Structure formats: C-alpha cells, structure tokens
Amino acid sequence: MGTAGPLALARDKLLDGSGEPFFVLNADVICEYPLKDMLAFHLAHQAEATIFVTKVEEPSKYGVVVYDEASGKVDRFVEKPQTFVGNKINAGIYVLSPCVLDRIELRPTSIEKEVFPPLAAEGKLFAMVLKGTCERHTALSPPPRLTHSPTPAARLLDGHRATEGLPERADAVPAIPAGALARDARLG
C-alpha cells in the first residue's frame, strides 16, 4: 500500500470529527521524538503537513528536502542531487491535518512522491529540523544491535527504549491522533 495507502485504509479511525492533526511515524525510524514541539510548530504555521528533517553528510545518496530555514516552508524535493541543494532529508516523522487524507486515494500511494510535492507547491508543507540522533533501518524487524543495548538512538519518549514492546514485524505505518498521546505513551 506504499507509505500513504495505509492512511487511506485508516481514514475512518483518523477522522474523529475534532479536526485535530495526527502523527505518522515510519516504522523504520529510531530516534527521540519531540512530538509536542512538532505539533506546536505545525499549529503555529497553520500547515497541512509538517515533516521532520534530519541532516546528513552525503546528501547525494538521498532525496533532499529544499526548504526555507527561516520559515520552515518546503519548496521542493530533489532526489539524489548531483549538485548541492541542501543536506536535510525526510526523517519519516510527520504531523498531518485531517484534510491531507482527502489527497490520498485507496491504492498503493507514496506520501513522499505523490502527496508531499503538491502540498509543497501549494505552500502547505513545512519542515522542522529533528535535533539529536536519528537512525533509519530498512529491515522489518528491530535491528539486533538495538534490541538489547540502550543506545541514545534507542530511547523514545522520556527515556523508554524504542524497541520495547515492538512486534517481530513492524510493517504498518502507525498513525496517532495528536490529542491521544499521553506522557507515558510508548510507540511500537
């Protein structure tokens, strides 16, 4: 279903009538999640979507997010640039307003290639820099070196390890209504 298709499948659960934004976290990202800061940024900018970006040393290996660092407004995405356009990439952590669901069809859909670029073109997509360590893994199960080792990148929300309680397969895109996140919440 791609990275956006599961949101279309969960549409009824995400639309509770409150109009409140919700969080989407890719299952292959392990980092500390400053979700309260992200939500405040999203609301302050009246964004339809806000993405965390993270700095990389070799931007030519990734899709780079080109954005105004002062305002956070995303201009465009450049896939594996051959000339330097920036060094921030999508960290796979988003807060979305419910209206974004209207842009997602019930079919395999890429949020990065089919949903975010039009939002950027319309000036409705913003980026916030994710501070600290962020690791991305493509395996569907937790990386073995993090399962038993409490490294800084393996912590989540108030010091809980990101691998605590993870199922063997992490192949769904979790969506969390913004107001439903409790202080002692664990994602996984």
PDB file of C-alpha atoms in Angstrom, residues 18-114:
ATOM      1  CA  SER A  18     -12.352  17.081  16.026  1.00  0.00           C
ATOM      2  CA  GLY A  19     -10.256  18.401  13.155  1.00  0.00           C
ATOM      3  CA  GLU A  20      -7.163  17.685  15.247  1.00  0.00           C
ATOM      4  CA  PRO A  21      -3.953  16.763  13.435  1.00  0.00           C
ATOM      5  CA  PHE A  22      -2.413  13.325  13.883  1.00  0.00           C
ATOM      6  CA  PHE A  23       1.086  11.862  13.819  1.00  0.00           C
ATOM      7  CA  VAL A  24       2.522   9.384  11.331  1.00  0.00           C
ATOM      8  CA  LEU A  25       5.832   7.671  12.047  1.00  0.00           C
ATOM      9  CA  ASN A  26       7.617   5.389   9.634  1.00  0.00           C
ATOM     10  CA  ALA A  27       8.319   2.078  11.331  1.00  0.00           C
ATOM     11  CA  ASP A  28      11.993   2.111  10.343  1.00  0.00           C
ATOM     12  CA  VAL A  29      12.942   5.289  12.253  1.00  0.00           C
ATOM     13  CA  ILE A  30      14.530   5.109  15.689  1.00  0.00           C
ATOM     14  CA  CYS A  31      15.132   8.386  17.497  1.00  0.00           C
ATOM     15  CA  GLU A  32      13.851  10.642  20.236  1.00  0.00           C
ATOM     16  CA  TYR A  33      10.535  12.082  19.167  1.00  0.00           C
ATOM     17  CA  PRO A  34       9.878  15.706  20.282  1.00  0.00           C
ATOM     18  CA  LEU A  35       6.239  15.367  19.265  1.00  0.00           C
ATOM     19  CA  LYS A  36       4.918  18.234  21.418  1.00  0.00           C
ATOM     20  CA  ASP A  37       7.375  20.633  19.756  1.00  0.00           C
ATOM     21  CA  MET A  38       6.435  19.303  16.338  1.00  0.00           C
ATOM     22  CA  LEU A  39       2.710  19.717  16.992  1.00  0.00           C
ATOM     23  CA  ALA A  40       3.230  23.278  18.266  1.00  0.00           C
ATOM     24  CA  PHE A  41       5.279  24.112  15.137  1.00  0.00           C
ATOM     25  CA  HIS A  42       2.605  22.580  12.880  1.00  0.00           C
ATOM     26  CA  LEU A  43      -0.200  24.563  14.521  1.00  0.00           C
ATOM     27  CA  ALA A  44       1.788  27.825  14.617  1.00  0.00           C
ATOM     28  CA  HIS A  45       2.460  27.592  10.863  1.00  0.00           C
ATOM     29  CA  GLN A  46      -1.127  26.570  10.030  1.00  0.00           C
ATOM     30  CA  ALA A  47       0.388  23.770   7.974  1.00  0.00           C
ATOM     31  CA  GLU A  48      -1.486  20.932   6.347  1.00  0.00           C
ATOM     32  CA  ALA A  49       1.588  18.753   6.844  1.00  0.00           C
ATOM     33  CA  THR A  50       4.809  19.088   8.806  1.00  0.00           C
ATOM     34  CA  ILE A  51       7.775  16.772   8.384  1.00  0.00           C
ATOM     35  CA  PHE A  52      10.862  16.314  10.474  1.00  0.00           C
ATOM     36  CA  VAL A  53      14.088  16.629   8.508  1.00  0.00           C
ATOM     37  CA  THR A  54      17.496  15.438   9.602  1.00  0.00           C
ATOM     38  CA  LYS A  55      20.972  16.472   8.484  1.00  0.00           C
ATOM     39  CA  VAL A  56      23.120  14.008   6.519  1.00  0.00           C
ATOM     40  CA  GLU A  57      26.759  14.151   5.490  1.00  0.00           C
ATOM     41  CA  GLU A  58      26.207  12.692   1.991  1.00  0.00           C
ATOM     42  CA  PRO A  59      23.013  14.264   0.613  1.00  0.00           C
ATOM     43  CA  SER A  60      23.653  12.807  -2.869  1.00  0.00           C
ATOM     44  CA  LYS A  61      22.554   9.395  -1.522  1.00  0.00           C
ATOM     45  CA  TYR A  62      19.087  10.612  -0.506  1.00  0.00           C
ATOM     46  CA  GLY A  63      16.113  12.699  -1.502  1.00  0.00           C
ATOM     47  CA  VAL A  64      16.868  16.185  -0.188  1.00  0.00           C
ATOM     48  CA  VAL A  65      14.202  18.495   1.237  1.00  0.00           C
ATOM     49  CA  VAL A  66      14.744  22.023  -0.066  1.00  0.00           C
ATOM     50  CA  TYR A  67      13.094  24.468   2.298  1.00  0.00           C
ATOM     51  CA  ASP A  68      13.370  27.973   3.743  1.00  0.00           C
ATOM     52  CA  GLU A  69      15.235  27.530   7.019  1.00  0.00           C
ATOM     53  CA  ALA A  70      13.750  30.731   8.482  1.00  0.00           C
ATOM     54  CA  SER A  71      10.079  29.895   7.872  1.00  0.00           C
ATOM     55  CA  GLY A  72      10.274  26.119   7.512  1.00  0.00           C
ATOM     56  CA  LYS A  73       8.238  26.246   4.290  1.00  0.00           C
ATOM     57  CA  VAL A  74       9.180  23.381   1.967  1.00  0.00           C
ATOM     58  CA  ASP A  75       9.919  24.407  -1.613  1.00  0.00           C
ATOM     59  CA  ARG A  76      10.601  21.036  -3.233  1.00  0.00           C
ATOM     60  CA  PHE A  77      12.293  17.657  -3.052  1.00  0.00           C
ATOM     61  CA  VAL A  78      15.368  16.736  -5.072  1.00  0.00           C
ATOM     62  CA  GLU A  79      16.090  13.013  -5.433  1.00  0.00           C
ATOM     63  CA  LYS A  80      19.794  12.143  -5.089  1.00  0.00           C
ATOM     64  CA  PRO A  81      21.112  15.531  -6.197  1.00  0.00           C
ATOM     65  CA  GLN A  82      24.367  15.629  -8.141  1.00  0.00           C
ATOM     66  CA  THR A  83      24.963  19.259  -7.166  1.00  0.00           C
ATOM     67  CA  PHE A  84      24.495  20.524  -3.613  1.00  0.00           C
ATOM     68  CA  VAL A  85      20.961  21.807  -2.920  1.00  0.00           C
ATOM     69  CA  GLY A  86      20.930  21.116   0.819  1.00  0.00           C
ATOM     70  CA  ASN A  87      21.752  18.456   3.378  1.00  0.00           C
ATOM     71  CA  LYS A  88      18.414  17.834   5.080  1.00  0.00           C
ATOM     72  CA  ILE A  89      16.403  14.717   4.306  1.00  0.00           C
ATOM     73  CA  ASN A  90      12.968  13.468   5.284  1.00  0.00           C
ATOM     74  CA  ALA A  91      13.232  11.761   8.695  1.00  0.00           C
ATOM     75  CA  GLY A  92       9.977   9.789   8.250  1.00  0.00           C
ATOM     76  CA  ILE A  93       8.072  11.523  11.055  1.00  0.00           C
ATOM     77  CA  TYR A  94       5.031  13.655  10.190  1.00  0.00           C
ATOM     78  CA  VAL A  95       2.109  15.521  11.676  1.00  0.00           C
ATOM     79  CA  LEU A  96      -0.810  15.799   9.276  1.00  0.00           C
ATOM     80  CA  SER A  97      -4.015  17.782   9.348  1.00  0.00           C
ATOM     81  CA  PRO A  98      -7.085  15.656   8.549  1.00  0.00           C
ATOM     82  CA  CYS A  99      -7.594  17.419   5.175  1.00  0.00           C
ATOM     83  CA  VAL A 100      -4.443  15.683   3.894  1.00  0.00           C
ATOM     84  CA  LEU A 101      -6.453  12.442   3.845  1.00  0.00           C
ATOM     85  CA  ASP A 102      -8.526  13.928   1.003  1.00  0.00           C
ATOM     86  CA  ARG A 103      -5.361  13.806  -1.127  1.00  0.00           C
ATOM     87  CA  ILE A 104      -4.795  10.069  -0.606  1.00  0.00           C
ATOM     88  CA  GLU A 105      -6.592   7.517  -2.735  1.00  0.00           C
ATOM     89  CA  LEU A 106      -7.278   3.981  -1.549  1.00  0.00           C
ATOM     90  CA  ARG A 107      -4.470   2.427  -3.602  1.00  0.00           C
ATOM     91  CA  PRO A 108      -0.718   2.000  -3.227  1.00  0.00           C
ATOM     92  CA  THR A 109       0.434   5.586  -2.766  1.00  0.00           C
ATOM     93  CA  SER A 110       3.731   7.213  -1.840  1.00  0.00           C
ATOM     94  CA  ILE A 111       3.321  10.065   0.618  1.00  0.00           C
ATOM     95  CA  GLU A 112       6.809  11.294  -0.292  1.00  0.00           C
ATOM     96  CA  LYS A 113       6.281  11.321  -4.078  1.00  0.00           C
ATOM     97  CA  GLU A 114       2.529  11.819  -4.541  1.00  0.00           C
TER      98      GLU A 114
END
